[in-house]
């Protein structure tokens, strides 16, 4: 089956550069995604069966990996690069993947995914996006290749060691291989809601298939204290004069300025419905490990 499955490696809701979330802050929902299909493993097996050189290269790489006493002798980056060379990942960026729709006859439609951040309790939608997850599928294929290679290593070790479990060091190296694949990043942006505690839901919905949807629940607290520019220099953390060194005239003035700023944000609260979606490639650290 070629039905897709979305894997969410990580989901974060945060304000860039801040520890917490204050009402009406620019809030980011960051998703780390892969898309995998059930036929990926079949494609990998077919590639190995069709070419003796590929099959021999995979066997030699597995032997080298198992024989290496540590990560330094056979690095994660090296193994990922060799796997990419042996079984190249299909390049899907910019291409349209058509949905599997046998009941529609000759009618074809592209696969699309709808992403939502909302609060089901209050029936509010904060931001949304409609995307094709082609590049997430590239990471999904790479991940399947690595999983296949790890399975080969596991089976070979147990066969040579009479069924003994893998040593902790080898397990850690295999896990590092899987982490090195990386993931495709999607960022959705909106304004934080008013102060309070929210049970938010992140939804990833397919427009083509049933049973492919993903829901992630996140509990987030939004603070009501407005930040004051230069608060670090004055020793205060917010516009509340009772917070410490910001008391007295300076504290009152800071509080008044913060209240004015909050008022302006409140007047423009309709902007919270605006959505900004950003697709981000892996960062520099991920690029080093994802060069597979």
PDB file of C-alpha atoms in Angstrom:
ATOM      1  CA  UNK A   1       0.000   0.000   0.000  1.00  0.00           C
ATOM      2  CA  UNK A   2       1.169   3.527  -0.814  1.00  0.00           C
ATOM      3  CA  UNK A   3      -1.028   5.215   1.789  1.00  0.00           C
ATOM      4  CA  UNK A   4       0.865   7.974   3.626  1.00  0.00           C
ATOM      5  CA  UNK A   5       1.407   8.190   7.370  1.00  0.00           C
ATOM      6  CA  UNK A   6       2.438  11.448   9.045  1.00  0.00           C
ATOM      7  CA  UNK A   7       5.032  11.115  11.805  1.00  0.00           C
ATOM      8  CA  UNK A   8       5.405  14.087  14.159  1.00  0.00           C
ATOM      9  CA  UNK A   9       8.874  14.010  15.708  1.00  0.00           C
ATOM     10  CA  UNK A  10       8.315  17.188  17.698  1.00  0.00           C
ATOM     11  CA  UNK A  11       5.663  19.841  18.255  1.00  0.00           C
ATOM     12  CA  UNK A  12       6.426  23.103  20.083  1.00  0.00           C
ATOM     13  CA  UNK A  13       4.315  26.187  20.801  1.00  0.00           C
ATOM     14  CA  UNK A  14       6.432  29.115  21.964  1.00  0.00           C
ATOM     15  CA  UNK A  15       7.417  32.766  21.629  1.00  0.00           C
ATOM     16  CA  UNK A  16      10.789  33.158  19.952  1.00  0.00           C
ATOM     17  CA  UNK A  17      13.492  34.261  22.401  1.00  0.00           C
ATOM     18  CA  UNK A  18      11.215  34.127  25.477  1.00  0.00           C
ATOM     19  CA  UNK A  19      10.774  31.534  28.211  1.00  0.00           C
ATOM     20  CA  UNK A  20       7.014  32.050  28.535  1.00  0.00           C
ATOM     21  CA  UNK A  21       4.080  33.390  26.550  1.00  0.00           C
ATOM     22  CA  UNK A  22       2.500  36.793  27.250  1.00  0.00           C
ATOM     23  CA  UNK A  23      -0.893  37.782  25.897  1.00  0.00           C
ATOM     24  CA  UNK A  24      -0.761  39.060  22.294  1.00  0.00           C
ATOM     25  CA  UNK A  25       2.826  37.917  21.814  1.00  0.00           C
ATOM     26  CA  UNK A  26       3.707  36.608  18.314  1.00  0.00           C
ATOM     27  CA  UNK A  27       3.351  32.875  18.963  1.00  0.00           C
ATOM     28  CA  UNK A  28       4.959  30.147  16.847  1.00  0.00           C
ATOM     29  CA  UNK A  29       3.776  26.566  16.388  1.00  0.00           C
ATOM     30  CA  UNK A  30       6.717  24.520  15.099  1.00  0.00           C
ATOM     31  CA  UNK A  31       6.164  21.022  13.700  1.00  0.00           C
ATOM     32  CA  UNK A  32       8.926  18.537  12.807  1.00  0.00           C
ATOM     33  CA  UNK A  33       7.389  16.164  10.281  1.00  0.00           C
ATOM     34  CA  UNK A  34       8.061  13.045   8.246  1.00  0.00           C
ATOM     35  CA  UNK A  35       5.696  11.293   5.850  1.00  0.00           C
ATOM     36  CA  UNK A  36       6.149   7.538   5.472  1.00  0.00           C
ATOM     37  CA  UNK A  37       4.427   5.013   3.230  1.00  0.00           C
ATOM     38  CA  UNK A  38       3.965   1.290   3.719  1.00  0.00           C
ATOM     39  CA  UNK A  39       5.624   0.525   0.371  1.00  0.00           C
ATOM     40  CA  UNK A  40       8.912   2.236   1.266  1.00  0.00           C
ATOM     41  CA  UNK A  41      10.397  -0.986   2.653  1.00  0.00           C
ATOM     42  CA  UNK A  42       9.318  -2.875  -0.477  1.00  0.00           C
ATOM     43  CA  UNK A  43      11.088  -0.263  -2.627  1.00  0.00           C
ATOM     44  CA  UNK A  44      14.265  -0.652  -0.568  1.00  0.00           C
ATOM     45  CA  UNK A  45      14.166  -4.458  -0.916  1.00  0.00           C
ATOM     46  CA  UNK A  46      13.593  -4.155  -4.660  1.00  0.00           C
ATOM     47  CA  UNK A  47      16.606  -1.828  -4.986  1.00  0.00           C
ATOM     48  CA  UNK A  48      18.796  -4.358  -3.169  1.00  0.00           C
ATOM     49  CA  UNK A  49      17.524  -7.309  -5.195  1.00  0.00           C
ATOM     50  CA  UNK A  50      17.873  -5.519  -8.518  1.00  0.00           C
ATOM     51  CA  UNK A  51      21.535  -4.586  -8.143  1.00  0.00           C
ATOM     52  CA  UNK A  52      24.275  -6.833  -6.839  1.00  0.00           C
ATOM     53  CA  UNK A  53      26.608  -3.867  -6.276  1.00  0.00           C
ATOM     54  CA  UNK A  54      24.045  -2.144  -4.063  1.00  0.00           C
ATOM     55  CA  UNK A  55      23.429  -5.314  -2.083  1.00  0.00           C
ATOM     56  CA  UNK A  56      27.152  -5.905  -1.599  1.00  0.00           C
ATOM     57  CA  UNK A  57      27.725  -2.273  -0.612  1.00  0.00           C
ATOM     58  CA  UNK A  58      24.993  -2.459   2.032  1.00  0.00           C
ATOM     59  CA  UNK A  59      26.507  -5.662   3.441  1.00  0.00           C
ATOM     60  CA  UNK A  60      29.989  -4.124   3.598  1.00  0.00           C
ATOM     61  CA  UNK A  61      28.660  -0.991   5.300  1.00  0.00           C
ATOM     62  CA  UNK A  62      26.857  -3.106   7.907  1.00  0.00           C
ATOM     63  CA  UNK A  63      30.019  -5.134   8.573  1.00  0.00           C
ATOM     64  CA  UNK A  64      32.083  -1.950   8.918  1.00  0.00           C
ATOM     65  CA  UNK A  65      29.539  -0.396  11.274  1.00  0.00           C
ATOM     66  CA  UNK A  66      29.345  -3.451  13.549  1.00  0.00           C
ATOM     67  CA  UNK A  67      33.132  -3.876  13.609  1.00  0.00           C
ATOM     68  CA  UNK A  68      33.798  -0.265  14.572  1.00  0.00           C
ATOM     69  CA  UNK A  69      34.449  -0.019  18.319  1.00  0.00           C
ATOM     70  CA  UNK A  70      33.054   3.508  18.616  1.00  0.00           C
ATOM     71  CA  UNK A  71      31.331   6.388  16.840  1.00  0.00           C
ATOM     72  CA  UNK A  72      34.717   7.919  15.982  1.00  0.00           C
ATOM     73  CA  UNK A  73      35.707   4.956  13.802  1.00  0.00           C
ATOM     74  CA  UNK A  74      32.449   4.923  11.817  1.00  0.00           C
ATOM     75  CA  UNK A  75      30.610   8.217  12.258  1.00  0.00           C
ATOM     76  CA  UNK A  76      26.899   8.828  11.897  1.00  0.00           C
ATOM     77  CA  UNK A  77      27.504  11.317   9.102  1.00  0.00           C
ATOM     78  CA  UNK A  78      29.607   8.811   7.158  1.00  0.00           C
ATOM     79  CA  UNK A  79      27.004   6.030   7.448  1.00  0.00           C
ATOM     80  CA  UNK A  80      24.154   8.337   6.391  1.00  0.00           C
ATOM     81  CA  UNK A  81      26.127   9.566   3.382  1.00  0.00           C
ATOM     82  CA  UNK A  82      26.886   5.986   2.333  1.00  0.00           C
ATOM     83  CA  UNK A  83      23.243   4.950   2.672  1.00  0.00           C
ATOM     84  CA  UNK A  84      22.182   7.910   0.495  1.00  0.00           C
ATOM     85  CA  UNK A  85      24.730   6.829  -2.110  1.00  0.00           C
ATOM     86  CA  UNK A  86      23.560   3.195  -2.068  1.00  0.00           C
ATOM     87  CA  UNK A  87      19.796   3.886  -2.028  1.00  0.00           C
ATOM     88  CA  UNK A  88      19.174   7.471  -3.171  1.00  0.00           C
ATOM     89  CA  UNK A  89      16.121   9.270  -1.841  1.00  0.00           C
ATOM     90  CA  UNK A  90      13.608  10.338  -4.530  1.00  0.00           C
ATOM     91  CA  UNK A  91      13.648  14.115  -5.045  1.00  0.00           C
ATOM     92  CA  UNK A  92      10.080  15.286  -4.493  1.00  0.00           C
ATOM     93  CA  UNK A  93      10.518  19.034  -3.916  1.00  0.00           C
ATOM     94  CA  UNK A  94       8.340  20.956  -6.348  1.00  0.00           C
ATOM     95  CA  UNK A  95       6.589  17.833  -7.607  1.00  0.00           C
ATOM     96  CA  UNK A  96       2.915  16.981  -7.207  1.00  0.00           C
ATOM     97  CA  UNK A  97       2.062  13.678  -5.537  1.00  0.00           C
ATOM     98  CA  UNK A  98      -1.276  12.348  -6.707  1.00  0.00           C
ATOM     99  CA  UNK A  99      -3.587  10.637  -4.228  1.00  0.00           C
ATOM    100  CA  UNK A 100      -4.402   6.931  -4.522  1.00  0.00           C
ATOM    101  CA  UNK A 101      -8.075   7.086  -5.585  1.00  0.00           C
ATOM    102  CA  UNK A 102      -9.003   3.787  -7.323  1.00  0.00           C
ATOM    103  CA  UNK A 103     -12.741   4.358  -6.837  1.00  0.00           C
ATOM    104  CA  UNK A 104     -12.635   7.617  -8.768  1.00  0.00           C
ATOM    105  CA  UNK A 105     -11.496   5.970 -11.984  1.00  0.00           C
ATOM    106  CA  UNK A 106      -9.439   8.336 -14.123  1.00  0.00           C
ATOM    107  CA  UNK A 107     -10.065  11.290 -11.839  1.00  0.00           C
ATOM    108  CA  UNK A 108      -6.845  12.283 -10.081  1.00  0.00           C
ATOM    109  CA  UNK A 109      -6.207  14.828  -7.340  1.00  0.00           C
ATOM    110  CA  UNK A 110      -3.052  15.938  -5.493  1.00  0.00           C
ATOM    111  CA  UNK A 111      -2.507  14.966  -1.870  1.00  0.00           C
ATOM    112  CA  UNK A 112      -2.890  17.938   0.425  1.00  0.00           C
ATOM    113  CA  UNK A 113      -2.733  18.338   4.187  1.00  0.00           C
ATOM    114  CA  UNK A 114      -4.489  20.892   6.385  1.00  0.00           C
ATOM    115  CA  UNK A 115      -2.728  22.072   9.549  1.00  0.00           C
ATOM    116  CA  UNK A 116      -4.669  23.758  12.350  1.00  0.00           C
ATOM    117  CA  UNK A 117      -3.940  25.249  15.763  1.00  0.00           C
ATOM    118  CA  UNK A 118      -7.077  25.819  17.811  1.00  0.00           C
ATOM    119  CA  UNK A 119      -8.892  25.623  21.112  1.00  0.00           C
ATOM    120  CA  UNK A 120     -11.749  23.093  20.853  1.00  0.00           C
ATOM    121  CA  UNK A 121     -13.209  24.158  24.214  1.00  0.00           C
ATOM    122  CA  UNK A 122     -13.869  27.720  23.050  1.00  0.00           C
ATOM    123  CA  UNK A 123     -14.281  26.709  19.386  1.00  0.00           C
ATOM    124  CA  UNK A 124     -11.535  29.110  18.266  1.00  0.00           C
ATOM    125  CA  UNK A 125      -9.087  28.647  15.395  1.00  0.00           C
ATOM    126  CA  UNK A 126      -5.803  30.566  15.814  1.00  0.00           C
ATOM    127  CA  UNK A 127      -3.974  29.655  12.606  1.00  0.00           C
ATOM    128  CA  UNK A 128      -4.096  27.193   9.730  1.00  0.00           C
ATOM    129  CA  UNK A 129      -2.266  26.158   6.570  1.00  0.00           C
ATOM    130  CA  UNK A 130      -2.766  23.938   3.532  1.00  0.00           C
ATOM    131  CA  UNK A 131       0.407  22.223   2.328  1.00  0.00           C
ATOM    132  CA  UNK A 132       1.804  19.407   0.238  1.00  0.00           C
ATOM    133  CA  UNK A 133       4.228  17.453   2.420  1.00  0.00           C
ATOM    134  CA  UNK A 134       6.544  16.332  -0.374  1.00  0.00           C
ATOM    135  CA  UNK A 135       9.769  17.257   1.394  1.00  0.00           C
ATOM    136  CA  UNK A 136       8.532  15.636   4.593  1.00  0.00           C
ATOM    137  CA  UNK A 137       8.184  12.466   2.516  1.00  0.00           C
ATOM    138  CA  UNK A 138      11.835  12.702   1.499  1.00  0.00           C
ATOM    139  CA  UNK A 139      12.782  12.592   5.191  1.00  0.00           C
ATOM    140  CA  UNK A 140      10.336   9.718   5.651  1.00  0.00           C
ATOM    141  CA  UNK A 141      12.060   7.675   2.932  1.00  0.00           C
ATOM    142  CA  UNK A 142      15.502   8.373   4.413  1.00  0.00           C
ATOM    143  CA  UNK A 143      14.172   7.293   7.794  1.00  0.00           C
ATOM    144  CA  UNK A 144      12.882   4.026   6.298  1.00  0.00           C
ATOM    145  CA  UNK A 145      16.298   3.320   4.760  1.00  0.00           C
ATOM    146  CA  UNK A 146      17.964   3.883   8.132  1.00  0.00           C
ATOM    147  CA  UNK A 147      15.379   1.666   9.874  1.00  0.00           C
ATOM    148  CA  UNK A 148      16.064  -1.092   7.340  1.00  0.00           C
ATOM    149  CA  UNK A 149      19.818  -0.768   7.880  1.00  0.00           C
ATOM    150  CA  UNK A 150      19.385  -0.842  11.673  1.00  0.00           C
ATOM    151  CA  UNK A 151      17.259  -3.995  11.318  1.00  0.00           C
ATOM    152  CA  UNK A 152      20.038  -5.603   9.275  1.00  0.00           C
ATOM    153  CA  UNK A 153      22.597  -4.712  11.959  1.00  0.00           C
ATOM    154  CA  UNK A 154      20.372  -6.049  14.739  1.00  0.00           C
ATOM    155  CA  UNK A 155      19.703  -9.345  12.955  1.00  0.00           C
ATOM    156  CA  UNK A 156      23.346  -9.855  11.978  1.00  0.00           C
ATOM    157  CA  UNK A 157      24.617  -9.199  15.510  1.00  0.00           C
ATOM    158  CA  UNK A 158      22.144 -11.614  17.105  1.00  0.00           C
ATOM    159  CA  UNK A 159      22.918 -14.322  14.510  1.00  0.00           C
ATOM    160  CA  UNK A 160      26.656 -14.082  15.192  1.00  0.00           C
ATOM    161  CA  UNK A 161      26.274 -13.898  18.978  1.00  0.00           C
ATOM    162  CA  UNK A 162      23.750 -16.712  19.556  1.00  0.00           C
ATOM    163  CA  UNK A 163      20.788 -14.458  20.179  1.00  0.00           C
ATOM    164  CA  UNK A 164      22.472 -12.168  22.705  1.00  0.00           C
ATOM    165  CA  UNK A 165      20.994  -8.720  23.126  1.00  0.00           C
ATOM    166  CA  UNK A 166      22.804  -5.774  21.563  1.00  0.00           C
ATOM    167  CA  UNK A 167      25.278  -3.984  23.853  1.00  0.00           C
ATOM    168  CA  UNK A 168      24.241  -0.585  25.160  1.00  0.00           C
ATOM    169  CA  UNK A 169      26.910   1.196  23.100  1.00  0.00           C
ATOM    170  CA  UNK A 170      25.646  -0.325  19.840  1.00  0.00           C
ATOM    171  CA  UNK A 171      22.033   0.491  20.669  1.00  0.00           C
ATOM    172  CA  UNK A 172      23.048   4.104  21.312  1.00  0.00           C
ATOM    173  CA  UNK A 173      24.846   4.312  17.966  1.00  0.00           C
ATOM    174  CA  UNK A 174      21.815   2.915  16.116  1.00  0.00           C
ATOM    175  CA  UNK A 175      19.564   5.446  17.845  1.00  0.00           C
ATOM    176  CA  UNK A 176      21.943   8.231  16.857  1.00  0.00           C
ATOM    177  CA  UNK A 177      21.657   7.101  13.242  1.00  0.00           C
ATOM    178  CA  UNK A 178      17.864   7.447  13.382  1.00  0.00           C
ATOM    179  CA  UNK A 179      18.115  10.883  14.996  1.00  0.00           C
ATOM    180  CA  UNK A 180      20.588  11.990  12.324  1.00  0.00           C
ATOM    181  CA  UNK A 181      17.978  11.705   9.564  1.00  0.00           C
ATOM    182  CA  UNK A 182      16.298  14.929  10.702  1.00  0.00           C
ATOM    183  CA  UNK A 183      12.813  16.103   9.752  1.00  0.00           C
ATOM    184  CA  UNK A 184      10.971  18.735   7.740  1.00  0.00           C
ATOM    185  CA  UNK A 185       9.990  21.824   9.716  1.00  0.00           C
ATOM    186  CA  UNK A 186       6.813  23.845   9.349  1.00  0.00           C
ATOM    187  CA  UNK A 187       6.185  26.993  11.408  1.00  0.00           C
ATOM    188  CA  UNK A 188       2.731  28.542  11.800  1.00  0.00           C
ATOM    189  CA  UNK A 189       2.486  31.956  13.450  1.00  0.00           C
ATOM    190  CA  UNK A 190      -0.300  33.900  15.147  1.00  0.00           C
ATOM    191  CA  UNK A 191      -0.880  36.226  18.108  1.00  0.00           C
ATOM    192  CA  UNK A 192      -1.129  34.627  21.542  1.00  0.00           C
ATOM    193  CA  UNK A 193      -4.641  34.673  23.074  1.00  0.00           C
ATOM    194  CA  UNK A 194      -5.589  36.658  26.215  1.00  0.00           C
ATOM    195  CA  UNK A 195      -4.149  35.580  29.566  1.00  0.00           C
ATOM    196  CA  UNK A 196      -5.261  32.174  30.797  1.00  0.00           C
ATOM    197  CA  UNK A 197      -4.604  28.436  30.583  1.00  0.00           C
ATOM    198  CA  UNK A 198      -5.527  26.730  27.321  1.00  0.00           C
ATOM    199  CA  UNK A 199      -5.883  23.133  26.162  1.00  0.00           C
ATOM    200  CA  UNK A 200      -4.750  23.647  22.571  1.00  0.00           C
ATOM    201  CA  UNK A 201      -4.952  21.113  19.762  1.00  0.00           C
ATOM    202  CA  UNK A 202      -2.686  20.824  16.738  1.00  0.00           C
ATOM    203  CA  UNK A 203      -4.411  18.963  13.903  1.00  0.00           C
ATOM    204  CA  UNK A 204      -2.925  17.535  10.704  1.00  0.00           C
ATOM    205  CA  UNK A 205      -5.756  16.447   8.417  1.00  0.00           C
ATOM    206  CA  UNK A 206      -5.623  14.706   5.050  1.00  0.00           C
ATOM    207  CA  UNK A 207      -7.967  15.885   2.311  1.00  0.00           C
ATOM    208  CA  UNK A 208      -7.639  12.544   0.493  1.00  0.00           C
ATOM    209  CA  UNK A 209      -7.727   9.676   2.992  1.00  0.00           C
ATOM    210  CA  UNK A 210      -9.641   8.497   6.041  1.00  0.00           C
ATOM    211  CA  UNK A 211      -7.726   7.409   9.132  1.00  0.00           C
ATOM    212  CA  UNK A 212      -4.591   9.407   8.283  1.00  0.00           C
ATOM    213  CA  UNK A 213      -5.247  12.389  10.564  1.00  0.00           C
ATOM    214  CA  UNK A 214      -3.059  13.329  13.535  1.00  0.00           C
ATOM    215  CA  UNK A 215      -4.042  15.292  16.642  1.00  0.00           C
ATOM    216  CA  UNK A 216      -1.601  16.600  19.265  1.00  0.00           C
ATOM    217  CA  UNK A 217      -2.802  18.190  22.509  1.00  0.00           C
ATOM    218  CA  UNK A 218      -0.790  20.933  24.205  1.00  0.00           C
ATOM    219  CA  UNK A 219      -1.573  22.669  27.504  1.00  0.00           C
ATOM    220  CA  UNK A 220      -0.260  26.231  27.516  1.00  0.00           C
ATOM    221  CA  UNK A 221      -0.440  29.078  30.028  1.00  0.00           C
ATOM    222  CA  UNK A 222      -0.500  32.667  28.753  1.00  0.00           C
ATOM    223  CA  UNK A 223       0.682  35.343  31.200  1.00  0.00           C
ATOM    224  CA  UNK A 224      -0.959  38.752  31.545  1.00  0.00           C
ATOM    225  CA  UNK A 225       2.188  40.699  32.469  1.00  0.00           C
ATOM    226  CA  UNK A 226       3.370  42.945  29.666  1.00  0.00           C
ATOM    227  CA  UNK A 227       7.128  43.079  29.165  1.00  0.00           C
ATOM    228  CA  UNK A 228       8.848  46.473  29.526  1.00  0.00           C
ATOM    229  CA  UNK A 229      11.694  47.430  27.147  1.00  0.00           C
ATOM    230  CA  UNK A 230      14.946  47.777  29.105  1.00  0.00           C
ATOM    231  CA  UNK A 231      13.481  46.020  32.143  1.00  0.00           C
ATOM    232  CA  UNK A 232      16.741  44.138  32.639  1.00  0.00           C
ATOM    233  CA  UNK A 233      18.656  47.375  33.168  1.00  0.00           C
ATOM    234  CA  UNK A 234      16.141  48.649  35.712  1.00  0.00           C
ATOM    235  CA  UNK A 235      15.946  45.337  37.495  1.00  0.00           C
ATOM    236  CA  UNK A 236      12.239  44.778  36.888  1.00  0.00           C
ATOM    237  CA  UNK A 237      10.795  41.892  34.917  1.00  0.00           C
ATOM    238  CA  UNK A 238       7.473  43.409  33.884  1.00  0.00           C
ATOM    239  CA  UNK A 239       5.169  46.397  34.227  1.00  0.00           C
ATOM    240  CA  UNK A 240       3.959  45.336  37.664  1.00  0.00           C
ATOM    241  CA  UNK A 241       5.480  47.792  40.191  1.00  0.00           C
ATOM    242  CA  UNK A 242       5.362  45.143  42.908  1.00  0.00           C
ATOM    243  CA  UNK A 243       7.901  42.999  41.060  1.00  0.00           C
ATOM    244  CA  UNK A 244      10.894  44.549  42.797  1.00  0.00           C
ATOM    245  CA  UNK A 245      13.346  47.284  41.834  1.00  0.00           C
ATOM    246  CA  UNK A 246      10.828  48.826  39.400  1.00  0.00           C
ATOM    247  CA  UNK A 247       8.729  50.293  42.217  1.00  0.00           C
ATOM    248  CA  UNK A 248       7.934  53.983  42.724  1.00  0.00           C
ATOM    249  CA  UNK A 249       7.659  56.589  39.969  1.00  0.00           C
ATOM    250  CA  UNK A 250       9.632  54.560  37.466  1.00  0.00           C
ATOM    251  CA  UNK A 251       7.532  51.502  38.158  1.00  0.00           C
ATOM    252  CA  UNK A 252       4.285  53.460  37.781  1.00  0.00           C
ATOM    253  CA  UNK A 253       5.479  55.002  34.534  1.00  0.00           C
ATOM    254  CA  UNK A 254       6.514  51.601  33.183  1.00  0.00           C
ATOM    255  CA  UNK A 255       3.134  50.187  34.153  1.00  0.00           C
ATOM    256  CA  UNK A 256       1.307  53.031  32.380  1.00  0.00           C
ATOM    257  CA  UNK A 257       3.378  52.525  29.218  1.00  0.00           C
ATOM    258  CA  UNK A 258       2.700  48.786  29.296  1.00  0.00           C
ATOM    259  CA  UNK A 259      -1.036  49.386  29.787  1.00  0.00           C
ATOM    260  CA  UNK A 260      -1.048  51.724  26.774  1.00  0.00           C
ATOM    261  CA  UNK A 261       0.754  49.078  24.692  1.00  0.00           C
ATOM    262  CA  UNK A 262      -1.706  46.407  25.829  1.00  0.00           C
ATOM    263  CA  UNK A 263      -4.571  48.720  24.897  1.00  0.00           C
ATOM    264  CA  UNK A 264      -3.202  49.175  21.401  1.00  0.00           C
ATOM    265  CA  UNK A 265      -2.861  45.421  21.023  1.00  0.00           C
ATOM    266  CA  UNK A 266      -6.404  44.921  22.258  1.00  0.00           C
ATOM    267  CA  UNK A 267      -7.711  47.390  19.651  1.00  0.00           C
ATOM    268  CA  UNK A 268      -5.919  45.419  16.977  1.00  0.00           C
ATOM    269  CA  UNK A 269      -6.986  42.028  18.298  1.00  0.00           C
ATOM    270  CA  UNK A 270      -8.632  41.233  14.975  1.00  0.00           C
ATOM    271  CA  UNK A 271      -5.128  40.704  13.649  1.00  0.00           C
ATOM    272  CA  UNK A 272      -5.002  37.476  15.649  1.00  0.00           C
ATOM    273  CA  UNK A 273      -6.964  35.829  12.881  1.00  0.00           C
ATOM    274  CA  UNK A 274      -4.142  36.497  10.419  1.00  0.00           C
ATOM    275  CA  UNK A 275      -1.916  33.524   9.819  1.00  0.00           C
ATOM    276  CA  UNK A 276       1.687  33.387   8.762  1.00  0.00           C
ATOM    277  CA  UNK A 277       3.082  30.045   7.686  1.00  0.00           C
ATOM    278  CA  UNK A 278       6.752  29.441   7.237  1.00  0.00           C
ATOM    279  CA  UNK A 279       8.400  26.297   5.966  1.00  0.00           C
ATOM    280  CA  UNK A 280      11.848  25.957   7.490  1.00  0.00           C
ATOM    281  CA  UNK A 281      14.638  23.700   6.373  1.00  0.00           C
ATOM    282  CA  UNK A 282      16.745  21.848   8.923  1.00  0.00           C
ATOM    283  CA  UNK A 283      19.024  24.141  10.909  1.00  0.00           C
ATOM    284  CA  UNK A 284      22.802  24.042  10.642  1.00  0.00           C
ATOM    285  CA  UNK A 285      23.153  21.247  13.172  1.00  0.00           C
ATOM    286  CA  UNK A 286      20.542  19.128  11.418  1.00  0.00           C
ATOM    287  CA  UNK A 287      22.137  19.777   8.036  1.00  0.00           C
ATOM    288  CA  UNK A 288      25.383  18.213   9.212  1.00  0.00           C
ATOM    289  CA  UNK A 289      23.629  15.067  10.340  1.00  0.00           C
ATOM    290  CA  UNK A 290      21.062  15.019   7.548  1.00  0.00           C
ATOM    291  CA  UNK A 291      23.744  14.910   4.857  1.00  0.00           C
ATOM    292  CA  UNK A 292      22.894  11.271   4.313  1.00  0.00           C
TER     293      UNK A 292
END
